[in-house]
mmCIF file of C-alpha atoms in Angstrom:
data_model
loop_
_atom_site.group_PDB
_atom_site.id
_atom_site.type_symbol
_atom_site.label_atom_id
_atom_site.label_comp_id
_atom_site.label_asym_id
_atom_site.label_seq_id
_atom_site.Cartn_x
_atom_site.Cartn_y
_atom_site.Cartn_z
ATOM 1 C CA MET A 1 40.051 -74.087 -24.596
ATOM 2 C CA PRO A 2 37.806 -77.329 -23.033
ATOM 3 C CA VAL A 3 37.465 -90.387 -23.177
ATOM 4 C CA PRO A 4 39.072 -97.966 -22.080
ATOM 5 C CA GLY A 5 36.360 -99.741 -19.837
ATOM 6 C CA GLU A 6 35.217 -99.001 -16.347
ATOM 7 C CA LEU A 7 35.418 -100.641 -12.939
ATOM 8 C CA ILE A 8 31.954 -100.662 -11.520
ATOM 9 C CA ALA A 9 31.068 -101.856 -8.037
ATOM 10 C CA PHE A 10 27.937 -101.205 -6.053
ATOM 11 C CA GLU A 11 28.008 -100.381 -2.337
ATOM 12 C CA GLU A 12 26.193 -103.041 -0.344
ATOM 13 C CA SER A 13 24.506 -102.295 2.946
ATOM 14 C CA GLU A 14 21.794 -103.534 5.291
ATOM 15 C CA LYS A 15 19.559 -100.748 4.040
ATOM 16 C CA PHE A 16 19.863 -101.894 0.424
ATOM 17 C CA SER A 17 18.923 -105.445 1.427
ATOM 18 C CA LYS A 18 15.897 -104.229 3.331
ATOM 19 C CA ASP A 19 14.815 -101.969 0.492
ATOM 20 C CA ALA A 20 15.062 -104.893 -1.918
ATOM 21 C CA ASN A 21 12.588 -106.911 0.196
ATOM 22 C CA LEU A 22 9.782 -104.498 0.816
ATOM 23 C CA ASP A 23 6.228 -105.349 1.683
ATOM 24 C CA ILE A 24 4.634 -108.048 -0.516
ATOM 25 C CA GLU A 25 1.838 -105.625 -1.317
ATOM 26 C CA THR A 26 4.223 -103.682 -3.540
ATOM 27 C CA SER A 27 2.808 -103.200 -7.027
ATOM 28 C CA GLU A 28 3.889 -105.433 -9.893
ATOM 29 C CA ASP A 29 5.436 -102.433 -11.664
ATOM 30 C CA GLU A 30 7.528 -101.646 -8.608
ATOM 31 C CA LYS A 31 8.668 -105.273 -8.386
ATOM 32 C CA ARG A 32 9.738 -105.233 -12.027
ATOM 33 C CA ARG A 33 11.695 -102.026 -11.486
ATOM 34 C CA ARG A 34 13.508 -103.515 -8.510
ATOM 35 C CA GLY A 35 14.214 -106.640 -10.513
ATOM 36 C CA ARG A 36 15.909 -104.589 -13.208
ATOM 37 C CA GLY A 37 17.892 -102.707 -10.548
ATOM 38 C CA ARG A 38 19.112 -105.978 -9.019
ATOM 39 C CA SER A 39 20.031 -107.226 -12.483
ATOM 40 C CA LEU A 40 22.132 -104.098 -13.074
ATOM 41 C CA LYS A 41 23.779 -104.568 -9.684
ATOM 42 C CA LYS A 42 24.639 -108.174 -10.550
ATOM 43 C CA LYS A 43 26.121 -107.151 -13.902
ATOM 44 C CA ALA A 44 28.188 -104.419 -12.277
ATOM 45 C CA MET A 45 29.548 -106.808 -9.658
ATOM 46 C CA THR A 46 30.438 -109.200 -12.472
ATOM 47 C CA ALA A 47 32.269 -106.359 -14.212
ATOM 48 C CA SER A 48 34.278 -105.697 -11.064
ATOM 49 C CA THR A 49 35.175 -109.394 -10.768
ATOM 50 C CA LYS A 50 36.277 -109.498 -14.402
ATOM 51 C CA LEU A 51 38.561 -106.497 -13.866
ATOM 52 C CA THR A 52 40.105 -108.134 -10.803
ATOM 53 C CA HIS A 53 40.777 -111.355 -12.726
ATOM 54 C CA SER A 54 42.146 -109.306 -15.624
ATOM 55 C CA LEU A 55 44.629 -107.570 -13.326
ATOM 56 C CA LYS A 56 45.694 -110.850 -11.747
ATOM 57 C CA LYS A 57 46.342 -112.343 -15.188
ATOM 58 C CA ARG A 58 48.664 -109.391 -15.862
ATOM 59 C CA GLY A 59 50.559 -110.162 -12.667
ATOM 60 C CA GLY A 60 49.330 -107.050 -10.878
ATOM 61 C CA ARG A 61 48.489 -106.930 -7.185
ATOM 62 C CA VAL A 62 44.940 -105.957 -6.270
ATOM 63 C CA SER A 63 44.553 -104.278 -2.903
ATOM 64 C CA ASP A 64 41.776 -104.986 -0.435
ATOM 65 C CA CYS A 65 38.563 -103.374 -1.597
ATOM 66 C CA LYS A 66 38.160 -100.096 0.278
ATOM 67 C CA TYR A 67 35.633 -97.699 -1.104
ATOM 68 C CA THR A 68 35.644 -93.971 -1.680
ATOM 69 C CA ALA A 69 32.106 -92.703 -2.103
ATOM 70 C CA ILE A 70 31.204 -89.461 -3.849
ATOM 71 C CA SER A 71 27.557 -88.515 -4.222
ATOM 72 C CA ILE A 72 26.539 -86.424 -7.216
ATOM 73 C CA GLU A 73 23.160 -84.796 -7.621
ATOM 74 C CA ASP A 74 21.854 -84.107 -11.078
ATOM 75 C CA VAL A 75 18.482 -82.494 -11.755
ATOM 76 C CA ARG A 76 17.445 -82.615 -15.394
ATOM 77 C CA ASP A 77 14.858 -80.807 -17.423
ATOM 78 C CA ALA A 78 12.293 -83.217 -18.859
ATOM 79 C CA GLU A 79 12.099 -81.431 -22.213
ATOM 80 C CA GLU A 80 15.878 -81.423 -22.567
ATOM 81 C CA GLU A 81 16.002 -85.142 -21.840
ATOM 82 C CA LYS A 82 13.416 -85.740 -24.539
ATOM 83 C CA ALA A 83 15.449 -83.714 -27.032
ATOM 84 C CA VAL A 84 18.687 -85.538 -26.138
ATOM 85 C CA LYS A 85 16.993 -88.903 -26.618
ATOM 86 C CA ALA A 86 15.692 -87.897 -30.077
ATOM 87 C CA PHE A 87 19.113 -86.528 -31.061
ATOM 88 C CA ARG A 88 20.847 -89.688 -29.896
ATOM 89 C CA GLN A 89 18.463 -91.923 -31.820
ATOM 90 C CA ALA A 90 19.015 -89.863 -34.982
ATOM 91 C CA LEU A 91 22.792 -90.204 -34.628
ATOM 92 C CA LEU A 92 22.551 -93.959 -34.032
ATOM 93 C CA ALA A 93 20.428 -94.333 -37.152
ATOM 94 C CA LYS A 94 23.148 -92.566 -39.149
ATOM 95 C CA ASP A 95 25.963 -94.482 -37.398
ATOM 96 C CA GLN A 96 27.392 -91.163 -36.231
ATOM 97 C CA LEU A 97 27.727 -91.777 -32.495
ATOM 98 C CA PRO A 98 31.178 -93.062 -31.440
ATOM 99 C CA SER A 99 31.106 -94.530 -27.938
ATOM 100 C CA ARG A 100 33.511 -91.880 -26.590
ATOM 101 C CA HIS A 101 30.943 -89.190 -27.389
ATOM 102 C CA ASP A 102 27.853 -91.156 -26.327
ATOM 103 C CA ASP A 103 27.287 -88.902 -23.381
ATOM 104 C CA TYR A 104 24.167 -87.080 -22.191
ATOM 105 C CA TYR A 105 25.885 -83.778 -21.483
ATOM 106 C CA THR A 106 27.900 -83.745 -24.691
ATOM 107 C CA LEU A 107 24.741 -84.271 -26.729
ATOM 108 C CA LEU A 108 22.936 -81.586 -24.738
ATOM 109 C CA ARG A 109 25.700 -79.030 -25.302
ATOM 110 C CA PHE A 110 25.447 -79.448 -29.076
ATOM 111 C CA LEU A 111 21.660 -79.164 -28.972
ATOM 112 C CA LYS A 112 21.923 -75.925 -26.985
ATOM 113 C CA ALA A 113 24.444 -74.561 -29.476
ATOM 114 C CA ARG A 114 21.895 -74.935 -32.268
ATOM 115 C CA LYS A 115 18.899 -73.923 -30.155
ATOM 116 C CA PHE A 116 17.531 -77.483 -30.220
ATOM 117 C CA ASP A 117 17.079 -77.494 -34.001
ATOM 118 C CA LEU A 118 17.641 -81.214 -34.654
ATOM 119 C CA ASP A 119 18.709 -80.967 -38.302
ATOM 120 C CA LYS A 120 21.192 -78.164 -37.624
ATOM 121 C CA THR A 121 22.544 -80.004 -34.586
ATOM 122 C CA ILE A 122 23.087 -83.198 -36.569
ATOM 123 C CA GLN A 123 25.008 -81.243 -39.227
ATOM 124 C CA MET A 124 27.126 -79.573 -36.532
ATOM 125 C CA TRP A 125 27.827 -82.964 -34.961
ATOM 126 C CA GLU A 126 28.894 -84.541 -38.259
ATOM 127 C CA ASP A 127 31.161 -81.590 -39.015
ATOM 128 C CA MET A 128 32.722 -82.020 -35.559
ATOM 129 C CA LEU A 129 33.422 -85.720 -36.158
ATOM 130 C CA ASN A 130 34.991 -84.951 -39.542
ATOM 131 C CA TRP A 131 37.173 -82.248 -37.986
ATOM 132 C CA ARG A 132 38.354 -84.613 -35.257
ATOM 133 C CA ASN A 133 39.195 -87.294 -37.809
ATOM 134 C CA GLU A 134 41.041 -84.914 -40.147
ATOM 135 C CA ASN A 135 43.106 -83.431 -37.315
ATOM 136 C CA GLY A 136 43.800 -86.560 -35.268
ATOM 137 C CA VAL A 137 42.076 -85.067 -32.233
ATOM 138 C CA ASP A 138 41.187 -88.412 -30.645
ATOM 139 C CA THR A 139 44.876 -89.093 -29.962
ATOM 140 C CA ILE A 140 46.226 -85.548 -29.680
ATOM 141 C CA VAL A 141 46.778 -85.800 -25.916
ATOM 142 C CA GLN A 142 49.180 -88.703 -26.409
ATOM 143 C CA ASP A 143 50.632 -87.761 -29.785
ATOM 144 C CA PHE A 144 51.344 -84.037 -29.508
ATOM 145 C CA VAL A 145 54.216 -82.672 -27.415
ATOM 146 C CA TYR A 146 54.330 -78.902 -26.987
ATOM 147 C CA ASP A 147 58.029 -78.467 -26.252
ATOM 148 C CA GLU A 148 57.856 -74.677 -26.349
ATOM 149 C CA TYR A 149 55.331 -74.397 -23.484
ATOM 150 C CA GLU A 150 57.719 -72.659 -21.062
ATOM 151 C CA GLU A 151 58.825 -70.143 -23.669
ATOM 152 C CA VAL A 152 55.218 -69.453 -24.660
ATOM 153 C CA GLN A 153 54.265 -68.824 -21.028
ATOM 154 C CA GLN A 154 56.874 -66.084 -20.800
ATOM 155 C CA CYS A 155 55.221 -64.044 -23.538
ATOM 156 C CA TYR A 156 51.635 -65.263 -23.097
ATOM 157 C CA PRO A 157 50.769 -65.939 -19.411
ATOM 158 C CA HIS A 158 47.771 -68.261 -19.153
ATOM 159 C CA GLY A 159 46.526 -71.328 -17.361
ATOM 160 C CA TYR A 160 43.973 -72.990 -15.098
ATOM 161 C CA HIS A 161 43.958 -72.002 -11.455
ATOM 162 C CA GLY A 162 41.447 -73.307 -8.929
ATOM 163 C CA VAL A 163 37.671 -73.431 -9.124
ATOM 164 C CA ASP A 164 34.851 -70.970 -8.585
ATOM 165 C CA LYS A 165 32.318 -71.297 -5.774
ATOM 166 C CA GLN A 166 30.132 -73.526 -7.941
ATOM 167 C CA GLY A 167 32.994 -75.871 -8.753
ATOM 168 C CA HIS A 168 33.827 -74.809 -12.313
ATOM 169 C CA PRO A 169 37.527 -74.736 -13.213
ATOM 170 C CA VAL A 170 38.863 -71.195 -13.524
ATOM 171 C CA TYR A 171 40.886 -70.409 -16.655
ATOM 172 C CA ILE A 172 42.934 -67.189 -16.704
ATOM 173 C CA GLU A 173 44.679 -65.304 -19.513
ATOM 174 C CA ARG A 174 46.744 -62.137 -19.058
ATOM 175 C CA ILE A 175 46.119 -60.856 -22.572
ATOM 176 C CA GLY A 176 47.619 -57.472 -21.811
ATOM 177 C CA LYS A 177 51.003 -59.130 -21.282
ATOM 178 C CA ILE A 178 51.095 -60.944 -24.620
ATOM 179 C CA VAL A 179 54.182 -60.101 -26.667
ATOM 180 C CA VAL A 180 52.994 -61.117 -30.115
ATOM 181 C CA GLY A 181 56.334 -60.816 -31.908
ATOM 182 C CA LYS A 182 58.113 -63.004 -29.376
ATOM 183 C CA LEU A 183 55.240 -65.487 -29.310
ATOM 184 C CA MET A 184 55.470 -66.061 -33.051
ATOM 185 C CA LYS A 185 59.235 -66.587 -32.761
ATOM 186 C CA VAL A 186 58.937 -69.414 -30.225
ATOM 187 C CA THR A 187 55.920 -71.162 -31.767
ATOM 188 C CA THR A 188 53.786 -71.208 -34.906
ATOM 189 C CA VAL A 189 50.083 -70.593 -35.385
ATOM 190 C CA GLU A 190 49.462 -74.242 -36.300
ATOM 191 C CA ARG A 191 51.355 -75.607 -33.308
ATOM 192 C CA PHE A 192 49.642 -73.199 -30.950
ATOM 193 C CA LEU A 193 46.237 -74.257 -32.300
ATOM 194 C CA LYS A 194 47.154 -77.909 -31.657
ATOM 195 C CA TYR A 195 48.174 -76.959 -28.127
ATOM 196 C CA HIS A 196 44.859 -75.164 -27.695
ATOM 197 C CA VAL A 197 42.886 -78.225 -28.840
ATOM 198 C CA GLN A 198 44.980 -80.498 -26.631
ATOM 199 C CA GLY A 199 44.057 -78.274 -23.687
ATOM 200 C CA PHE A 200 40.365 -78.809 -24.370
ATOM 201 C CA GLU A 201 40.843 -82.564 -24.645
ATOM 202 C CA LYS A 202 42.710 -82.621 -21.321
ATOM 203 C CA ALA A 203 39.887 -80.647 -19.728
ATOM 204 C CA PHE A 204 37.372 -83.312 -20.709
ATOM 205 C CA LEU A 205 39.778 -86.101 -19.830
ATOM 206 C CA GLU A 206 40.714 -84.896 -16.348
ATOM 207 C CA LYS A 207 39.606 -81.447 -15.262
ATOM 208 C CA PHE A 208 35.847 -81.716 -15.735
ATOM 209 C CA PRO A 209 35.603 -85.210 -14.206
ATOM 210 C CA ALA A 210 37.757 -84.136 -11.245
ATOM 211 C CA CYS A 211 35.714 -80.964 -10.732
ATOM 212 C CA SER A 212 32.487 -82.970 -10.931
ATOM 213 C CA MET A 213 33.711 -85.274 -8.190
ATOM 214 C CA ALA A 214 34.854 -82.362 -6.030
ATOM 215 C CA ALA A 215 31.664 -80.331 -6.545
ATOM 216 C CA LYS A 216 29.397 -83.409 -6.338
ATOM 217 C CA LYS A 217 27.530 -82.333 -9.447
ATOM 218 C CA PRO A 218 28.133 -82.507 -13.207
ATOM 219 C CA ILE A 219 30.698 -79.930 -14.369
ATOM 220 C CA ASP A 220 31.527 -79.466 -18.063
ATOM 221 C CA CYS A 221 32.228 -75.757 -18.500
ATOM 222 C CA THR A 222 34.683 -73.150 -17.248
ATOM 223 C CA THR A 223 34.755 -69.737 -15.663
ATOM 224 C CA THR A 224 37.200 -67.613 -17.643
ATOM 225 C CA ILE A 225 39.020 -64.450 -16.575
ATOM 226 C CA LEU A 226 40.716 -62.270 -19.183
ATOM 227 C CA ASP A 227 43.022 -59.599 -17.796
ATOM 228 C CA VAL A 228 43.391 -56.974 -20.534
ATOM 229 C CA GLN A 229 45.499 -54.494 -18.560
ATOM 230 C CA GLY A 230 48.115 -53.035 -20.891
ATOM 231 C CA LEU A 231 46.518 -54.403 -24.042
ATOM 232 C CA ASN A 232 47.346 -52.310 -27.096
ATOM 233 C CA TRP A 233 45.076 -53.189 -29.997
ATOM 234 C CA MET A 234 47.329 -51.396 -32.459
ATOM 235 C CA SER A 235 50.283 -53.630 -31.577
ATOM 236 C CA PHE A 236 48.189 -56.764 -31.274
ATOM 237 C CA GLY A 237 48.753 -57.413 -34.966
ATOM 238 C CA LYS A 238 47.002 -59.273 -37.766
ATOM 239 C CA VAL A 239 48.640 -62.611 -36.928
ATOM 240 C CA ALA A 240 47.435 -62.494 -33.334
ATOM 241 C CA ASN A 241 43.975 -61.403 -34.433
ATOM 242 C CA ASP A 242 43.767 -64.290 -36.914
ATOM 243 C CA LEU A 243 44.937 -66.707 -34.212
ATOM 244 C CA VAL A 244 42.213 -65.554 -31.839
ATOM 245 C CA MET A 245 39.563 -65.830 -34.554
ATOM 246 C CA ARG A 246 40.664 -69.366 -35.458
ATOM 247 C CA MET A 247 40.612 -70.433 -31.811
ATOM 248 C CA GLN A 248 37.124 -69.009 -31.395
ATOM 249 C CA LYS A 249 35.914 -70.920 -34.452
ATOM 250 C CA ILE A 250 37.421 -74.183 -33.184
ATOM 251 C CA ASP A 251 35.792 -73.665 -29.798
ATOM 252 C CA GLY A 252 32.383 -72.705 -31.153
ATOM 253 C CA ASP A 253 32.227 -75.479 -33.752
ATOM 254 C CA ASN A 254 33.644 -78.366 -31.735
ATOM 255 C CA TYR A 255 33.427 -77.543 -28.019
ATOM 256 C CA PRO A 256 30.161 -75.616 -27.787
ATOM 257 C CA GLU A 257 28.599 -74.400 -24.554
ATOM 258 C CA THR A 258 31.734 -74.919 -22.473
ATOM 259 C CA LEU A 259 31.816 -71.351 -21.143
ATOM 260 C CA HIS A 260 30.032 -70.841 -17.837
ATOM 261 C CA GLN A 261 30.918 -67.161 -17.348
ATOM 262 C CA MET A 262 33.637 -64.824 -18.617
ATOM 263 C CA TYR A 263 35.013 -61.835 -16.725
ATOM 264 C CA ILE A 264 37.107 -59.296 -18.654
ATOM 265 C CA VAL A 265 38.969 -57.229 -16.060
ATOM 266 C CA ASN A 266 41.015 -54.031 -16.199
ATOM 267 C CA ALA A 267 39.043 -52.962 -19.262
ATOM 268 C CA GLY A 268 39.639 -49.322 -20.129
ATOM 269 C CA SER A 269 37.168 -46.920 -21.736
ATOM 270 C CA ARG A 270 38.359 -47.807 -25.255
ATOM 271 C CA PHE A 271 37.833 -51.517 -24.664
ATOM 272 C CA LYS A 272 34.389 -50.922 -23.200
ATOM 273 C CA LEU A 273 33.453 -48.830 -26.231
ATOM 274 C CA LEU A 274 34.531 -51.600 -28.588
ATOM 275 C CA TRP A 275 32.632 -54.160 -26.528
ATOM 276 C CA ASN A 276 29.416 -52.129 -26.519
ATOM 277 C CA THR A 277 29.647 -51.998 -30.315
ATOM 278 C CA ALA A 278 30.493 -55.672 -30.763
ATOM 279 C CA ARG A 279 27.854 -57.046 -28.405
ATOM 280 C CA GLY A 280 25.121 -55.884 -30.747
ATOM 281 C CA PHE A 281 26.270 -58.480 -33.286
ATOM 282 C CA LEU A 282 26.433 -61.380 -30.807
ATOM 283 C CA ASP A 283 23.809 -63.776 -29.535
ATOM 284 C CA PRO A 284 22.207 -62.281 -26.395
ATOM 285 C CA LYS A 285 22.674 -65.655 -24.692
ATOM 286 C CA THR A 286 26.417 -65.343 -25.241
ATOM 287 C CA THR A 287 26.714 -61.707 -24.191
ATOM 288 C CA ALA A 288 24.839 -62.531 -20.973
ATOM 289 C CA LYS A 289 27.803 -64.710 -19.969
ATOM 290 C CA ILE A 290 30.400 -61.985 -20.584
ATOM 291 C CA HIS A 291 31.044 -59.301 -17.957
ATOM 292 C CA VAL A 292 33.333 -56.395 -18.835
ATOM 293 C CA LEU A 293 34.795 -54.794 -15.717
ATOM 294 C CA GLY A 294 37.157 -51.902 -15.120
ATOM 295 C CA ASN A 295 39.937 -51.829 -12.547
ATOM 296 C CA LYS A 296 37.514 -52.169 -9.627
ATOM 297 C CA PHE A 297 36.748 -55.795 -10.359
ATOM 298 C CA HIS A 298 37.968 -57.421 -7.141
ATOM 299 C CA THR A 299 34.659 -57.404 -5.304
ATOM 300 C CA LYS A 300 32.887 -59.028 -8.249
ATOM 301 C CA LEU A 301 35.459 -61.794 -8.640
ATOM 302 C CA LEU A 302 35.421 -62.516 -4.911
ATOM 303 C CA GLU A 303 31.657 -62.950 -5.092
ATOM 304 C CA ILE A 304 32.135 -65.962 -7.348
ATOM 305 C CA ILE A 305 35.593 -67.255 -6.371
ATOM 306 C CA GLU A 306 37.036 -67.883 -2.914
ATOM 307 C CA PRO A 307 40.149 -65.780 -2.168
ATOM 308 C CA SER A 308 42.277 -68.922 -1.757
ATOM 309 C CA GLN A 309 41.373 -69.950 -5.315
ATOM 310 C CA LEU A 310 42.231 -66.584 -6.840
ATOM 311 C CA PRO A 311 45.770 -65.310 -7.573
ATOM 312 C CA GLU A 312 46.932 -62.208 -5.724
ATOM 313 C CA PHE A 313 47.182 -60.178 -8.929
ATOM 314 C CA LEU A 314 43.413 -60.630 -9.293
ATOM 315 C CA GLY A 315 42.602 -59.726 -5.703
ATOM 316 C CA GLY A 316 42.846 -63.193 -4.145
ATOM 317 C CA THR A 317 45.199 -64.569 -1.518
ATOM 318 C CA CYS A 318 46.930 -67.297 -3.524
ATOM 319 C CA SER A 319 50.592 -66.973 -4.422
ATOM 320 C CA CYS A 320 51.660 -70.394 -5.633
ATOM 321 C CA PRO A 321 55.301 -70.991 -4.601
ATOM 322 C CA ASN A 322 56.217 -72.932 -7.724
ATOM 323 C CA ASP A 323 58.497 -71.482 -10.388
ATOM 324 C CA GLY A 324 56.278 -69.349 -12.593
ATOM 325 C CA GLY A 325 53.608 -68.636 -9.992
ATOM 326 C CA CYS A 326 49.893 -69.280 -10.080
ATOM 327 C CA LEU A 327 49.390 -69.536 -13.830
ATOM 328 C CA ARG A 328 51.893 -72.381 -14.097
ATOM 329 C CA SER A 329 50.707 -74.239 -11.003
ATOM 330 C CA ASP A 330 47.658 -75.820 -12.694
ATOM 331 C CA LYS A 331 46.034 -75.785 -9.265
ATOM 332 C CA GLY A 332 42.707 -77.600 -8.974
ATOM 333 C CA PRO A 333 40.862 -80.805 -7.973
ATOM 334 C CA TRP A 334 42.644 -82.575 -10.828
ATOM 335 C CA LYS A 335 45.795 -82.298 -8.691
ATOM 336 C CA ASN A 336 44.184 -84.278 -5.863
ATOM 337 C CA PRO A 337 45.724 -87.799 -5.906
ATOM 338 C CA GLU A 338 42.625 -89.523 -4.509
ATOM 339 C CA ILE A 339 40.311 -87.865 -7.024
ATOM 340 C CA MET A 340 42.639 -88.700 -9.886
ATOM 341 C CA LYS A 341 42.799 -92.345 -8.807
ATOM 342 C CA LEU A 342 39.050 -92.406 -9.282
ATOM 343 C CA THR A 343 39.375 -90.665 -12.620
ATOM 344 C CA HIS A 344 42.155 -92.885 -13.987
ATOM 345 C CA LEU A 345 41.864 -96.202 -12.179
ATOM 346 C CA GLY A 346 38.147 -96.682 -12.036
ATOM 347 C CA TYR A 347 34.959 -95.511 -10.463
ATOM 348 C CA ALA A 348 31.555 -97.011 -9.902
ATOM 349 C CA LEU A 349 28.139 -95.605 -10.451
ATOM 350 C CA TYR A 350 25.439 -96.336 -7.918
ATOM 351 C CA PHE A 351 22.156 -94.756 -8.933
ATOM 352 C CA ARG A 352 19.411 -94.007 -6.468
ATOM 353 C CA LYS A 353 16.301 -92.034 -7.160
ATOM 354 C CA THR A 354 15.282 -89.298 -4.752
ATOM 355 C CA GLU A 355 12.430 -86.899 -5.137
ATOM 356 C CA SER A 356 12.993 -83.289 -6.167
ATOM 357 C CA SER A 357 10.167 -80.995 -7.295
ATOM 358 C CA GLU A 358 8.805 -82.034 -10.680
ATOM 359 C CA ASN A 359 12.055 -83.522 -11.926
ATOM 360 C CA ASP A 360 13.960 -86.609 -10.901
ATOM 361 C CA ASN A 361 16.841 -85.807 -8.601
ATOM 362 C CA LEU A 362 19.663 -88.216 -9.353
ATOM 363 C CA GLU A 363 22.148 -89.160 -6.703
ATOM 364 C CA VAL A 364 25.188 -90.948 -8.036
ATOM 365 C CA LYS A 365 27.853 -92.515 -5.856
ATOM 366 C CA PHE A 366 31.283 -93.030 -7.335
ATOM 367 C CA LEU A 367 32.977 -95.971 -5.629
ATOM 368 C CA SER A 368 36.493 -97.072 -6.334
ATOM 369 C CA THR A 369 39.116 -99.304 -4.813
ATOM 370 C CA LYS A 370 41.963 -97.295 -3.325
ATOM 371 C CA VAL A 371 45.129 -98.425 -5.061
ATOM 372 C CA ALA A 372 48.502 -97.787 -3.476
ATOM 373 C CA THR A 373 50.917 -95.644 -5.456
ATOM 374 C CA SER A 374 53.233 -98.622 -5.899
ATOM 375 C CA GLU A 375 50.410 -100.558 -7.518
ATOM 376 C CA ILE A 376 49.407 -97.995 -10.120
ATOM 377 C CA SER A 377 51.827 -99.338 -12.709
ATOM 378 C CA CYS A 378 50.167 -102.735 -12.685
ATOM 379 C CA VAL A 379 46.996 -101.297 -14.191
ATOM 380 C CA SER A 380 48.583 -98.870 -16.619
ATOM 381 C CA ASP A 381 47.343 -100.928 -19.558
ATOM 382 C CA VAL A 382 43.712 -100.700 -18.479
ATOM 383 C CA ARG A 383 43.375 -96.935 -18.060
ATOM 384 C CA LEU A 384 39.773 -95.885 -17.972
ATOM 385 C CA ASP A 385 37.802 -93.893 -20.470
ATOM 386 C CA THR A 386 36.544 -90.840 -18.599
ATOM 387 C CA SER A 387 34.150 -89.748 -21.314
ATOM 388 C CA ASP A 388 31.679 -92.106 -19.673
ATOM 389 C CA PHE A 389 32.091 -90.196 -16.434
ATOM 390 C CA MET A 390 29.557 -87.647 -17.545
ATOM 391 C CA GLN A 391 26.957 -90.268 -18.491
ATOM 392 C CA LEU A 392 24.732 -89.852 -15.458
ATOM 393 C CA VAL A 393 21.405 -91.551 -16.062
ATOM 394 C CA SER A 394 18.583 -91.705 -13.537
ATOM 395 C CA LEU A 395 17.311 -95.157 -12.586
ATOM 396 C CA SER A 396 13.907 -93.677 -11.910
ATOM 397 C CA ASN A 397 13.183 -94.845 -15.456
ATOM 398 C CA GLU A 398 15.267 -98.011 -15.721
ATOM 399 C CA GLU A 399 14.182 -98.618 -19.271
ATOM 400 C CA ARG A 400 16.670 -95.906 -20.280
ATOM 401 C CA MET A 401 19.480 -98.206 -19.251
ATOM 402 C CA SER A 402 18.851 -100.929 -21.820
ATOM 403 C CA GLY A 403 17.292 -101.626 -25.174
ATOM 404 C CA PRO A 404 17.396 -99.629 -28.402
ATOM 405 C CA ASN A 405 16.456 -96.349 -26.711
ATOM 406 C CA SER A 406 19.056 -96.556 -23.969
ATOM 407 C CA LEU A 407 21.357 -93.628 -23.329
ATOM 408 C CA TYR A 408 24.074 -96.195 -22.653
ATOM 409 C CA GLY A 409 23.871 -98.666 -25.458
ATOM 410 C CA THR A 410 22.096 -99.572 -28.649
ATOM 411 C CA SER A 411 21.024 -103.090 -27.802
ATOM 412 C CA LYS A 412 23.019 -104.701 -25.003
ATOM 413 C CA PRO A 413 21.832 -103.997 -21.427
ATOM 414 C CA GLU A 414 25.346 -104.701 -20.184
ATOM 415 C CA ASN A 415 26.460 -101.513 -21.887
ATOM 416 C CA ALA A 416 25.118 -99.780 -18.791
ATOM 417 C CA ALA A 417 28.084 -101.236 -16.949
ATOM 418 C CA ARG A 418 30.601 -101.108 -19.845
ATOM 419 C CA THR A 419 32.397 -104.146 -18.505
ATOM 420 C CA LEU A 420 36.067 -104.943 -18.890
ATOM 421 C CA SER A 421 36.915 -108.356 -20.222
#
């Protein structure tokens, strides 16, 4: 493991109107801030109108505007925000910030991976962009078809299943059931690596946005469970070992800080001995995320994952009825039709500042027209770029939304709305 324009509409209410016309004794600074907020609202409404006209020109029907509202709270660290801003400005100066990656949380993940060393982070970022270009990663979701998926699942059971109690998608691998010889007969190392990368891209395209909507907070990392029951290191083989090492390098170099927690279950005494030796060579920050458990792991997993979200073979109550069971069900918020309409057909960002300790507490409402299933085809040519989903920026400092230092654009204030034309 592991995004073209946006529909943006702002919810109007009596309260908003009253707030916009507060007492005339309001300070000049406050008036200017409200003026900028109203300007953003106007631009966003214009964006929505443009999308509607665009759909009508294509002959599509646009349903009555009914809104689905999802509030997301995001509390940021002031020092991290400062570091992200400096990193972003450095990338802009080097023309190394494609719009699909111009995202607060993406930038922050890379900074964390290099312990906020700006020069090292910039080098890591440039290497990532080169890797994506050389391997066609930007279009791998559309271009790559993994025909051998079903055969691979039979000798390497794995997949996403549900979310943990904090809303992170849960990814499960039954490593002890891998049959390496059979795996290499039905696929190749290179094709499996492409499949692995495609999985990461799909996570950022659909799973993380859907989980963020469901959890009502930014989600961009996973909880992973590795079931090592029956694993025989002697039969694991050099090819399998090389495959694992290559996947780990791809993940670390290009999708850093996407692991929330990892739970290795059914670990025997030999595995625990190897882990105790290996952990001494790893970053303490990484080892703190990895929990090696024996065969009495059920209580621990149920502390972090609801039983209904956990397969029976891991101590939960879920037994997906589909062919192949839980690990082929791909169960999760990304299977919710209403959430995926927001993800694919458009969503709106309504920013409102609320107070929270020393930091700004950002509440974001995602508003989208509900489009009937029969109408989805009419907007298939204006699918939305969900990389911008994670760009949650507080309006407590509206100057971030425009100008050369904006987290949304280099010079055009309308980039905050990323209008469709």
